[in-house]
Amino acid sequence: MSTAPSHDRRLAELRAFLRSRRERLTPADVGLPDAGRRRTPGLRREEVAVLAGVGVSWYTWLEQGRDIKVSDDVLDAVVRALLLDEAERDHLYRLAGLNPPQRTAVPSAPVSPQMQGLLDAWAPRPGYIRDRHWNFTAVNDAARVVFGYGETDHNCLVSFFTNARYRAVHRHWDATAPAVVAGFRADAARYPDDPEFDRIAADLAEVSGEFAALWARHDAAEHTSAVKAVDHPDAGLLVFDATSLPLPEHPGHHLILHNPQPGTDAAERLARLMRAHPGGGTPTMS
């Protein structure tokens, strides 16, 4: 059973999400005639209601976050009207309290010897495990050397925005940042009763204006794979295919493995780098 604060948080998120999705569209995007200059950006609520085939009052109540009953069919009509993709559809369903089912938050679990063994065996390739809050629960030596993770790095999201070493070597940091924030918001929606997500986001927004601006966009997306390009000061360009693997025995935990991209010399460069850093310590990124 949801508590009142989590219920209010969900409805507040629903309000902001629907408004942000509506404001990003133009009449031309959805096949409506352009009626000239508008006082506010995006579609009007009345236009979304017409496109979805629902009453204007009902859609207004939905976007205002009122505690109303919604069905799968009607919510899907709103999804189509707002041109939401699959990840955004799932996010809207969670905010509306419908499918996909919300998972129950469980405590972060220590890394098992088997998982630690897998990380160690993955060397010299980088790998780590993060929990549902994106806290690191295990990081292998290669990840510390390649990405510059140090003893003060405890959370993947926080490190992305605050670790100057990591940012300096990440070739596509600016292009990647929106997807990183959208992924964290999508994960947060799975656990509406867990206040830790809000705490992490609020604390990070205090020290990173870039994160605060991206968080305010209310984008949500899910990613299981990515390409990471690292300009390492000692090894040069290293390009990795990164894959996120859920750990079913620990809900919310993911194993993140990085493999040198085929067709590049990243594997050879990585091998030389790791031979030069026995034991893993964090290299100097200056």
PDB file of C-alpha atoms in Angstrom, residues 26-35 38 43-44 47-48 50-51:
ATOM      1  CA  THR A  26       3.594  21.562 -32.354  1.00  0.00           C
ATOM      2  CA  PRO A  27       0.292  21.340 -34.238  1.00  0.00           C
ATOM      3  CA  ALA A  28       2.218  20.261 -37.332  1.00  0.00           C
ATOM      4  CA  ASP A  29       3.697  17.312 -35.409  1.00  0.00           C
ATOM      5  CA  VAL A  30       0.235  15.811 -34.930  1.00  0.00           C
ATOM      6  CA  GLY A  31      -1.417  16.908 -38.187  1.00  0.00           C
ATOM      7  CA  LEU A  32      -3.350  19.892 -36.821  1.00  0.00           C
ATOM      8  CA  PRO A  33      -3.589  23.249 -38.638  1.00  0.00           C
ATOM      9  CA  ASP A  34      -1.393  26.009 -37.285  1.00  0.00           C
ATOM     10  CA  ALA A  35      -3.664  28.663 -35.789  1.00  0.00           C
ATOM     11  CA  ARG A  38       0.544  30.945 -29.266  1.00  0.00           C
ATOM     12  CA  LEU A  43      -0.282  21.881 -27.903  1.00  0.00           C
ATOM     13  CA  ARG A  44      -3.279  23.056 -25.929  1.00  0.00           C
ATOM     14  CA  GLU A  47      -6.121  19.656 -28.693  1.00  0.00           C
ATOM     15  CA  VAL A  48      -4.652  16.697 -26.821  1.00  0.00           C
ATOM     16  CA  VAL A  50      -9.485  15.803 -29.204  1.00  0.00           C
ATOM     17  CA  LEU A  51      -6.561  13.759 -30.505  1.00  0.00           C
TER      18      LEU A  51
END
